[in-house]
Amino acid sequence: MEEEFPMPMSMDWTKEEIIDVMQFFQVIETTYEKAVIREDILSWYGRFKEIVPSKKEEKQYFRQFDEKAEVSCWKTVQKAKNAQPGEKIKM
């Protein structure tokens, strides 16, 4: 996961939205390297959903990122949703 690659994004997003989506994807990536507190994942996912409310678009962005980063955004978010408050998530 050390490799640099372009993150999926839309040209319609503001600079702040691009930064926030990149932060969400970085949090997902981090869970594959070390544990991340559940609330951090869910907070960034909530922000991602504000920017990408469409489930169809979410799946497209997840698929693009998952393939390049060799992670699973969906599985990470689901594990965080099912975890106890304060629990650390490690994929």
PDB file of N, CA and C in Angstrom:
ATOM      1  N   MET A   1       0.807  -1.192   0.000  1.00  0.00           N
ATOM      2  CA  MET A   1       0.000   0.000   0.000  1.00  0.00           C
ATOM      3  C   MET A   1       0.856   1.265   0.000  1.00  0.00           C
ATOM      4  N   GLU A   2       2.137   1.089  -0.111  1.00  0.00           N
ATOM      5  CA  GLU A   2       3.051   2.217  -0.160  1.00  0.00           C
ATOM      6  C   GLU A   2       2.967   2.926  -1.509  1.00  0.00           C
ATOM      7  N   GLU A   3       2.487   2.239  -2.524  1.00  0.00           N
ATOM      8  CA  GLU A   3       2.433   2.766  -3.872  1.00  0.00           C
ATOM      9  C   GLU A   3       1.471   3.951  -3.969  1.00  0.00           C
ATOM     10  N   GLU A   4       1.890   4.964  -4.726  1.00  0.00           N
ATOM     11  CA  GLU A   4       1.052   6.129  -4.964  1.00  0.00           C
ATOM     12  C   GLU A   4       0.181   5.863  -6.188  1.00  0.00           C
ATOM     13  N   PHE A   5      -1.082   6.229  -6.100  1.00  0.00           N
ATOM     14  CA  PHE A   5      -1.982   6.095  -7.233  1.00  0.00           C
ATOM     15  C   PHE A   5      -3.079   7.127  -7.097  1.00  0.00           C
ATOM     16  N   PRO A   6      -3.704   7.501  -8.207  1.00  0.00           N
ATOM     17  CA  PRO A   6      -4.760   8.514  -8.133  1.00  0.00           C
ATOM     18  C   PRO A   6      -5.990   7.985  -7.401  1.00  0.00           C
ATOM     19  N   MET A   7      -6.531   8.807  -6.520  1.00  0.00           N
ATOM     20  CA  MET A   7      -7.749   8.438  -5.797  1.00  0.00           C
ATOM     21  C   MET A   7      -8.951   8.778  -6.670  1.00  0.00           C
ATOM     22  N   PRO A   8     -10.002   7.977  -6.579  1.00  0.00           N
ATOM     23  CA  PRO A   8     -11.200   8.291  -7.359  1.00  0.00           C
ATOM     24  C   PRO A   8     -11.843   9.580  -6.866  1.00  0.00           C
ATOM     25  N   MET A   9     -12.216  10.442  -7.809  1.00  0.00           N
ATOM     26  CA  MET A   9     -12.864  11.696  -7.433  1.00  0.00           C
ATOM     27  C   MET A   9     -13.655  12.243  -8.604  1.00  0.00           C
ATOM     28  N   SER A  10     -14.477  13.225  -8.295  1.00  0.00           N
ATOM     29  CA  SER A  10     -15.303  13.882  -9.302  1.00  0.00           C
ATOM     30  C   SER A  10     -14.800  15.306  -9.508  1.00  0.00           C
ATOM     31  N   MET A  11     -14.831  15.761 -10.734  1.00  0.00           N
ATOM     32  CA  MET A  11     -14.428  17.132 -11.048  1.00  0.00           C
ATOM     33  C   MET A  11     -15.467  18.134 -10.532  1.00  0.00           C
ATOM     34  N   ASP A  12     -16.637  17.651 -10.146  1.00  0.00           N
ATOM     35  CA  ASP A  12     -17.696  18.513  -9.624  1.00  0.00           C
ATOM     36  C   ASP A  12     -17.508  18.849  -8.149  1.00  0.00           C
ATOM     37  N   TRP A  13     -16.618  18.145  -7.467  1.00  0.00           N
ATOM     38  CA  TRP A  13     -16.417  18.372  -6.043  1.00  0.00           C
ATOM     39  C   TRP A  13     -15.591  19.622  -5.795  1.00  0.00           C
ATOM     40  N   THR A  14     -15.823  20.241  -4.635  1.00  0.00           N
ATOM     41  CA  THR A  14     -15.002  21.373  -4.215  1.00  0.00           C
ATOM     42  C   THR A  14     -13.654  20.843  -3.729  1.00  0.00           C
ATOM     43  N   LYS A  15     -12.718  21.750  -3.536  1.00  0.00           N
ATOM     44  CA  LYS A  15     -11.403  21.366  -3.022  1.00  0.00           C
ATOM     45  C   LYS A  15     -11.542  20.684  -1.662  1.00  0.00           C
ATOM     46  N   GLU A  16     -12.408  21.245  -0.804  1.00  0.00           N
ATOM     47  CA  GLU A  16     -12.634  20.671   0.525  1.00  0.00           C
ATOM     48  C   GLU A  16     -13.220  19.259   0.419  1.00  0.00           C
ATOM     49  N   GLU A  17     -14.161  19.067  -0.490  1.00  0.00           N
ATOM     50  CA  GLU A  17     -14.765  17.734  -0.667  1.00  0.00           C
ATOM     51  C   GLU A  17     -13.737  16.730  -1.164  1.00  0.00           C
ATOM     52  N   ILE A  18     -12.873  17.143  -2.073  1.00  0.00           N
ATOM     53  CA  ILE A  18     -11.817  16.249  -2.569  1.00  0.00           C
ATOM     54  C   ILE A  18     -10.899  15.839  -1.426  1.00  0.00           C
ATOM     55  N   ILE A  19     -10.510  16.799  -0.610  1.00  0.00           N
ATOM     56  CA  ILE A  19      -9.636  16.510   0.532  1.00  0.00           C
ATOM     57  C   ILE A  19     -10.325  15.549   1.502  1.00  0.00           C
ATOM     58  N   ASP A  20     -11.609  15.775   1.772  1.00  0.00           N
ATOM     59  CA  ASP A  20     -12.343  14.916   2.708  1.00  0.00           C
ATOM     60  C   ASP A  20     -12.497  13.490   2.177  1.00  0.00           C
ATOM     61  N   VAL A  21     -12.764  13.346   0.887  1.00  0.00           N
ATOM     62  CA  VAL A  21     -12.882  12.003   0.297  1.00  0.00           C
ATOM     63  C   VAL A  21     -11.521  11.312   0.345  1.00  0.00           C
ATOM     64  N   MET A  22     -10.465  12.042   0.054  1.00  0.00           N
ATOM     65  CA  MET A  22      -9.127  11.456   0.135  1.00  0.00           C
ATOM     66  C   MET A  22      -8.828  11.005   1.561  1.00  0.00           C
ATOM     67  N   GLN A  23      -9.244  11.801   2.538  1.00  0.00           N
ATOM     68  CA  GLN A  23      -9.030  11.433   3.940  1.00  0.00           C
ATOM     69  C   GLN A  23      -9.786  10.152   4.290  1.00  0.00           C
ATOM     70  N   PHE A  24     -11.017  10.032   3.796  1.00  0.00           N
ATOM     71  CA  PHE A  24     -11.784   8.808   4.037  1.00  0.00           C
ATOM     72  C   PHE A  24     -11.037   7.595   3.482  1.00  0.00           C
ATOM     73  N   PHE A  25     -10.582   7.695   2.236  1.00  0.00           N
ATOM     74  CA  PHE A  25      -9.873   6.568   1.636  1.00  0.00           C
ATOM     75  C   PHE A  25      -8.561   6.276   2.372  1.00  0.00           C
ATOM     76  N   GLN A  26      -7.906   7.302   2.878  1.00  0.00           N
ATOM     77  CA  GLN A  26      -6.676   7.083   3.643  1.00  0.00           C
ATOM     78  C   GLN A  26      -6.961   6.357   4.954  1.00  0.00           C
ATOM     79  N   VAL A  27      -8.091   6.680   5.582  1.00  0.00           N
ATOM     80  CA  VAL A  27      -8.484   5.979   6.817  1.00  0.00           C
ATOM     81  C   VAL A  27      -8.733   4.504   6.509  1.00  0.00           C
ATOM     82  N   ILE A  28      -9.406   4.213   5.404  1.00  0.00           N
ATOM     83  CA  ILE A  28      -9.643   2.821   5.001  1.00  0.00           C
ATOM     84  C   ILE A  28      -8.304   2.112   4.832  1.00  0.00           C
ATOM     85  N   GLU A  29      -7.399   2.741   4.114  1.00  0.00           N
ATOM     86  CA  GLU A  29      -6.076   2.155   3.892  1.00  0.00           C
ATOM     87  C   GLU A  29      -5.345   1.902   5.209  1.00  0.00           C
ATOM     88  N   THR A  30      -5.453   2.839   6.121  1.00  0.00           N
ATOM     89  CA  THR A  30      -4.763   2.729   7.415  1.00  0.00           C
ATOM     90  C   THR A  30      -5.241   1.514   8.196  1.00  0.00           C
ATOM     91  N   THR A  31      -6.532   1.158   8.078  1.00  0.00           N
ATOM     92  CA  THR A  31      -7.034  -0.001   8.824  1.00  0.00           C
ATOM     93  C   THR A  31      -6.355  -1.296   8.389  1.00  0.00           C
ATOM     94  N   TYR A  32      -5.746  -1.301   7.227  1.00  0.00           N
ATOM     95  CA  TYR A  32      -5.030  -2.483   6.751  1.00  0.00           C
ATOM     96  C   TYR A  32      -3.583  -2.498   7.245  1.00  0.00           C
ATOM     97  N   GLU A  33      -3.149  -1.385   7.819  1.00  0.00           N
ATOM     98  CA  GLU A  33      -1.783  -1.285   8.340  1.00  0.00           C
ATOM     99  C   GLU A  33      -1.754  -1.320   9.865  1.00  0.00           C
ATOM    100  N   LYS A  34      -2.745  -0.639  10.478  1.00  0.00           N
ATOM    101  CA  LYS A  34      -2.828  -0.603  11.938  1.00  0.00           C
ATOM    102  C   LYS A  34      -4.277  -0.329  12.328  1.00  0.00           C
ATOM    103  N   ALA A  35      -4.575  -0.521  13.586  1.00  0.00           N
ATOM    104  CA  ALA A  35      -5.951  -0.363  14.072  1.00  0.00           C
ATOM    105  C   ALA A  35      -6.378   1.112  14.079  1.00  0.00           C
ATOM    106  N   VAL A  36      -7.640   1.315  13.716  1.00  0.00           N
ATOM    107  CA  VAL A  36      -8.238   2.651  13.703  1.00  0.00           C
ATOM    108  C   VAL A  36      -9.515   2.596  14.545  1.00  0.00           C
ATOM    109  N   ILE A  37      -9.735   3.607  15.357  1.00  0.00           N
ATOM    110  CA  ILE A  37     -10.937   3.654  16.200  1.00  0.00           C
ATOM    111  C   ILE A  37     -12.185   3.697  15.312  1.00  0.00           C
ATOM    112  N   ARG A  38     -13.137   2.890  15.663  1.00  0.00           N
ATOM    113  CA  ARG A  38     -14.405   2.732  14.942  1.00  0.00           C
ATOM    114  C   ARG A  38     -15.037   4.076  14.580  1.00  0.00           C
ATOM    115  N   GLU A  39     -15.087   4.984  15.552  1.00  0.00           N
ATOM    116  CA  GLU A  39     -15.740   6.277  15.344  1.00  0.00           C
ATOM    117  C   GLU A  39     -15.042   7.117  14.277  1.00  0.00           C
ATOM    118  N   ASP A  40     -13.728   6.967  14.148  1.00  0.00           N
ATOM    119  CA  ASP A  40     -13.009   7.697  13.098  1.00  0.00           C
ATOM    120  C   ASP A  40     -13.442   7.215  11.717  1.00  0.00           C
ATOM    121  N   ILE A  41     -13.549   5.916  11.563  1.00  0.00           N
ATOM    122  CA  ILE A  41     -13.986   5.345  10.282  1.00  0.00           C
ATOM    123  C   ILE A  41     -15.400   5.814   9.957  1.00  0.00           C
ATOM    124  N   LEU A  42     -16.297   5.689  10.931  1.00  0.00           N
ATOM    125  CA  LEU A  42     -17.695   6.045  10.693  1.00  0.00           C
ATOM    126  C   LEU A  42     -17.881   7.542  10.479  1.00  0.00           C
ATOM    127  N   SER A  43     -17.084   8.346  11.130  1.00  0.00           N
ATOM    128  CA  SER A  43     -17.155   9.797  10.939  1.00  0.00           C
ATOM    129  C   SER A  43     -16.748  10.175   9.515  1.00  0.00           C
ATOM    130  N   TRP A  44     -15.638   9.623   9.051  1.00  0.00           N
ATOM    131  CA  TRP A  44     -15.189   9.918   7.686  1.00  0.00           C
ATOM    132  C   TRP A  44     -16.133   9.314   6.658  1.00  0.00           C
ATOM    133  N   TYR A  45     -16.710   8.158   6.968  1.00  0.00           N
ATOM    134  CA  TYR A  45     -17.692   7.568   6.060  1.00  0.00           C
ATOM    135  C   TYR A  45     -18.933   8.467   5.981  1.00  0.00           C
ATOM    136  N   GLY A  46     -19.358   9.017   7.104  1.00  0.00           N
ATOM    137  CA  GLY A  46     -20.493   9.937   7.117  1.00  0.00           C
ATOM    138  C   GLY A  46     -20.233  11.146   6.233  1.00  0.00           C
ATOM    139  N   ARG A  47     -19.032  11.681   6.318  1.00  0.00           N
ATOM    140  CA  ARG A  47     -18.665  12.821   5.463  1.00  0.00           C
ATOM    141  C   ARG A  47     -18.636  12.400   3.995  1.00  0.00           C
ATOM    142  N   PHE A  48     -18.097  11.213   3.725  1.00  0.00           N
ATOM    143  CA  PHE A  48     -18.084  10.689   2.360  1.00  0.00           C
ATOM    144  C   PHE A  48     -19.506  10.607   1.815  1.00  0.00           C
ATOM    145  N   LYS A  49     -20.448  10.132   2.642  1.00  0.00           N
ATOM    146  CA  LYS A  49     -21.846   9.990   2.202  1.00  0.00           C
ATOM    147  C   LYS A  49     -22.512  11.349   1.974  1.00  0.00           C
ATOM    148  N   GLU A  50     -22.070  12.392   2.660  1.00  0.00           N
ATOM    149  CA  GLU A  50     -22.579  13.736   2.393  1.00  0.00           C
ATOM    150  C   GLU A  50     -22.170  14.182   0.988  1.00  0.00           C
ATOM    151  N   ILE A  51     -20.974  13.792   0.591  1.00  0.00           N
ATOM    152  CA  ILE A  51     -20.434  14.178  -0.713  1.00  0.00           C
ATOM    153  C   ILE A  51     -20.948  13.254  -1.812  1.00  0.00           C
ATOM    154  N   VAL A  52     -21.078  11.972  -1.487  1.00  0.00           N
ATOM    155  CA  VAL A  52     -21.518  10.948  -2.440  1.00  0.00           C
ATOM    156  C   VAL A  52     -22.758  10.253  -1.869  1.00  0.00           C
ATOM    157  N   PRO A  53     -23.929  10.879  -1.951  1.00  0.00           N
ATOM    158  CA  PRO A  53     -25.123  10.275  -1.353  1.00  0.00           C
ATOM    159  C   PRO A  53     -25.674   9.074  -2.134  1.00  0.00           C
ATOM    160  N   SER A  54     -25.366   8.981  -3.402  1.00  0.00           N
ATOM    161  CA  SER A  54     -25.876   7.898  -4.248  1.00  0.00           C
ATOM    162  C   SER A  54     -25.160   6.581  -3.948  1.00  0.00           C
ATOM    163  N   LYS A  55     -25.942   5.542  -3.679  1.00  0.00           N
ATOM    164  CA  LYS A  55     -25.377   4.206  -3.412  1.00  0.00           C
ATOM    165  C   LYS A  55     -24.623   3.690  -4.647  1.00  0.00           C
ATOM    166  N   LYS A  56     -25.190   3.967  -5.829  1.00  0.00           N
ATOM    167  CA  LYS A  56     -24.559   3.527  -7.078  1.00  0.00           C
ATOM    168  C   LYS A  56     -23.175   4.166  -7.243  1.00  0.00           C
ATOM    169  N   GLU A  57     -23.099   5.484  -7.015  1.00  0.00           N
ATOM    170  CA  GLU A  57     -21.806   6.172  -7.112  1.00  0.00           C
ATOM    171  C   GLU A  57     -20.841   5.685  -6.032  1.00  0.00           C
ATOM    172  N   GLU A  58     -21.359   5.471  -4.825  1.00  0.00           N
ATOM    173  CA  GLU A  58     -20.523   4.962  -3.744  1.00  0.00           C
ATOM    174  C   GLU A  58     -19.863   3.658  -4.175  1.00  0.00           C
ATOM    175  N   LYS A  59     -20.653   2.744  -4.727  1.00  0.00           N
ATOM    176  CA  LYS A  59     -20.112   1.458  -5.177  1.00  0.00           C
ATOM    177  C   LYS A  59     -19.042   1.648  -6.240  1.00  0.00           C
ATOM    178  N   GLN A  60     -19.263   2.598  -7.155  1.00  0.00           N
ATOM    179  CA  GLN A  60     -18.275   2.856  -8.212  1.00  0.00           C
ATOM    180  C   GLN A  60     -16.962   3.362  -7.633  1.00  0.00           C
ATOM    181  N   TYR A  61     -17.049   4.336  -6.716  1.00  0.00           N
ATOM    182  CA  TYR A  61     -15.829   4.877  -6.099  1.00  0.00           C
ATOM    183  C   TYR A  61     -15.133   3.821  -5.247  1.00  0.00           C
ATOM    184  N   PHE A  62     -15.903   3.051  -4.485  1.00  0.00           N
ATOM    185  CA  PHE A  62     -15.326   1.977  -3.683  1.00  0.00           C
ATOM    186  C   PHE A  62     -14.596   0.981  -4.578  1.00  0.00           C
ATOM    187  N   ARG A  63     -15.246   0.560  -5.667  1.00  0.00           N
ATOM    188  CA  ARG A  63     -14.653  -0.427  -6.571  1.00  0.00           C
ATOM    189  C   ARG A  63     -13.336   0.102  -7.144  1.00  0.00           C
ATOM    190  N   GLN A  64     -13.336   1.364  -7.586  1.00  0.00           N
ATOM    191  CA  GLN A  64     -12.120   1.957  -8.150  1.00  0.00           C
ATOM    192  C   GLN A  64     -10.992   1.966  -7.120  1.00  0.00           C
ATOM    193  N   PHE A  65     -11.303   2.386  -5.911  1.00  0.00           N
ATOM    194  CA  PHE A  65     -10.280   2.468  -4.876  1.00  0.00           C
ATOM    195  C   PHE A  65      -9.828   1.079  -4.436  1.00  0.00           C
ATOM    196  N   ASP A  66     -10.785   0.193  -4.223  1.00  0.00           N
ATOM    197  CA  ASP A  66     -10.466  -1.172  -3.772  1.00  0.00           C
ATOM    198  C   ASP A  66      -9.487  -1.862  -4.718  1.00  0.00           C
ATOM    199  N   GLU A  67      -9.731  -1.736  -6.015  1.00  0.00           N
ATOM    200  CA  GLU A  67      -8.882  -2.399  -7.009  1.00  0.00           C
ATOM    201  C   GLU A  67      -7.455  -1.878  -6.970  1.00  0.00           C
ATOM    202  N   LYS A  68      -7.297  -0.571  -6.817  1.00  0.00           N
ATOM    203  CA  LYS A  68      -5.957   0.014  -6.821  1.00  0.00           C
ATOM    204  C   LYS A  68      -5.223  -0.191  -5.494  1.00  0.00           C
ATOM    205  N   ALA A  69      -5.951  -0.076  -4.392  1.00  0.00           N
ATOM    206  CA  ALA A  69      -5.320  -0.161  -3.066  1.00  0.00           C
ATOM    207  C   ALA A  69      -5.306  -1.569  -2.491  1.00  0.00           C
ATOM    208  N   GLU A  70      -6.032  -2.481  -3.150  1.00  0.00           N
ATOM    209  CA  GLU A  70      -6.143  -3.860  -2.673  1.00  0.00           C
ATOM    210  C   GLU A  70      -6.705  -3.914  -1.257  1.00  0.00           C
ATOM    211  N   VAL A  71      -7.820  -3.210  -1.061  1.00  0.00           N
ATOM    212  CA  VAL A  71      -8.541  -3.168   0.209  1.00  0.00           C
ATOM    213  C   VAL A  71     -10.019  -3.370  -0.093  1.00  0.00           C
ATOM    214  N   SER A  72     -10.860  -3.358   0.924  1.00  0.00           N
ATOM    215  CA  SER A  72     -12.304  -3.389   0.741  1.00  0.00           C
ATOM    216  C   SER A  72     -12.938  -2.315   1.610  1.00  0.00           C
ATOM    217  N   CYS A  73     -13.347  -1.224   0.969  1.00  0.00           N
ATOM    218  CA  CYS A  73     -14.007  -0.133   1.701  1.00  0.00           C
ATOM    219  C   CYS A  73     -15.273  -0.649   2.363  1.00  0.00           C
ATOM    220  N   TRP A  74     -16.072  -1.390   1.616  1.00  0.00           N
ATOM    221  CA  TRP A  74     -17.355  -1.870   2.125  1.00  0.00           C
ATOM    222  C   TRP A  74     -17.163  -2.748   3.357  1.00  0.00           C
ATOM    223  N   LYS A  75     -16.242  -3.702   3.286  1.00  0.00           N
ATOM    224  CA  LYS A  75     -16.009  -4.598   4.426  1.00  0.00           C
ATOM    225  C   LYS A  75     -15.490  -3.827   5.638  1.00  0.00           C
ATOM    226  N   THR A  76     -14.659  -2.834   5.395  1.00  0.00           N
ATOM    227  CA  THR A  76     -14.126  -2.033   6.496  1.00  0.00           C
ATOM    228  C   THR A  76     -15.241  -1.245   7.175  1.00  0.00           C
ATOM    229  N   VAL A  77     -16.094  -0.601   6.379  1.00  0.00           N
ATOM    230  CA  VAL A  77     -17.201   0.179   6.935  1.00  0.00           C
ATOM    231  C   VAL A  77     -18.167  -0.741   7.678  1.00  0.00           C
ATOM    232  N   GLN A  78     -18.463  -1.908   7.117  1.00  0.00           N
ATOM    233  CA  GLN A  78     -19.379  -2.853   7.770  1.00  0.00           C
ATOM    234  C   GLN A  78     -18.809  -3.338   9.098  1.00  0.00           C
ATOM    235  N   LYS A  79     -17.520  -3.621   9.123  1.00  0.00           N
ATOM    236  CA  LYS A  79     -16.888  -4.065  10.364  1.00  0.00           C
ATOM    237  C   LYS A  79     -16.969  -2.959  11.420  1.00  0.00           C
ATOM    238  N   ALA A  80     -16.777  -1.715  11.002  1.00  0.00           N
ATOM    239  CA  ALA A  80     -16.872  -0.584  11.932  1.00  0.00           C
ATOM    240  C   ALA A  80     -18.301  -0.417  12.437  1.00  0.00           C
ATOM    241  N   LYS A  81     -19.275  -0.556  11.547  1.00  0.00           N
ATOM    242  CA  LYS A  81     -20.680  -0.416  11.941  1.00  0.00           C
ATOM    243  C   LYS A  81     -21.084  -1.475  12.961  1.00  0.00           C
ATOM    244  N   ASN A  82     -20.535  -2.666  12.829  1.00  0.00           N
ATOM    245  CA  ASN A  82     -20.887  -3.775  13.711  1.00  0.00           C
ATOM    246  C   ASN A  82     -20.056  -3.828  14.992  1.00  0.00           C
ATOM    247  N   ALA A  83     -19.053  -2.970  15.081  1.00  0.00           N
ATOM    248  CA  ALA A  83     -18.165  -2.970  16.248  1.00  0.00           C
ATOM    249  C   ALA A  83     -18.791  -2.187  17.399  1.00  0.00           C
ATOM    250  N   GLN A  84     -18.249  -2.403  18.574  1.00  0.00           N
ATOM    251  CA  GLN A  84     -18.685  -1.695  19.780  1.00  0.00           C
ATOM    252  C   GLN A  84     -18.079  -0.289  19.802  1.00  0.00           C
ATOM    253  N   PRO A  85     -18.743   0.668  20.423  1.00  0.00           N
ATOM    254  CA  PRO A  85     -18.175   2.006  20.557  1.00  0.00           C
ATOM    255  C   PRO A  85     -16.769   1.950  21.167  1.00  0.00           C
ATOM    256  N   GLY A  86     -15.852   2.704  20.578  1.00  0.00           N
ATOM    257  CA  GLY A  86     -14.478   2.757  21.069  1.00  0.00           C
ATOM    258  C   GLY A  86     -13.593   1.625  20.584  1.00  0.00           C
ATOM    259  N   GLU A  87     -14.179   0.630  19.934  1.00  0.00           N
ATOM    260  CA  GLU A  87     -13.404  -0.527  19.455  1.00  0.00           C
ATOM    261  C   GLU A  87     -12.496  -0.094  18.313  1.00  0.00           C
ATOM    262  N   LYS A  88     -11.325  -0.705  18.253  1.00  0.00           N
ATOM    263  CA  LYS A  88     -10.381  -0.435  17.164  1.00  0.00           C
ATOM    264  C   LYS A  88     -10.569  -1.473  16.060  1.00  0.00           C
ATOM    265  N   ILE A  89     -10.548  -1.002  14.837  1.00  0.00           N
ATOM    266  CA  ILE A  89     -10.761  -1.857  13.657  1.00  0.00           C
ATOM    267  C   ILE A  89      -9.430  -2.066  12.956  1.00  0.00           C
ATOM    268  N   LYS A  90      -9.103  -3.317  12.703  1.00  0.00           N
ATOM    269  CA  LYS A  90      -7.894  -3.683  11.963  1.00  0.00           C
ATOM    270  C   LYS A  90      -8.309  -4.714  10.935  1.00  0.00           C
ATOM    271  N   MET A  91      -7.984  -4.450   9.697  1.00  0.00           N
ATOM    272  CA  MET A  91      -8.357  -5.370   8.624  1.00  0.00           C
ATOM    273  C   MET A  91      -7.158  -6.256   8.260  1.00  0.00           C
TER     274      MET A  91
END
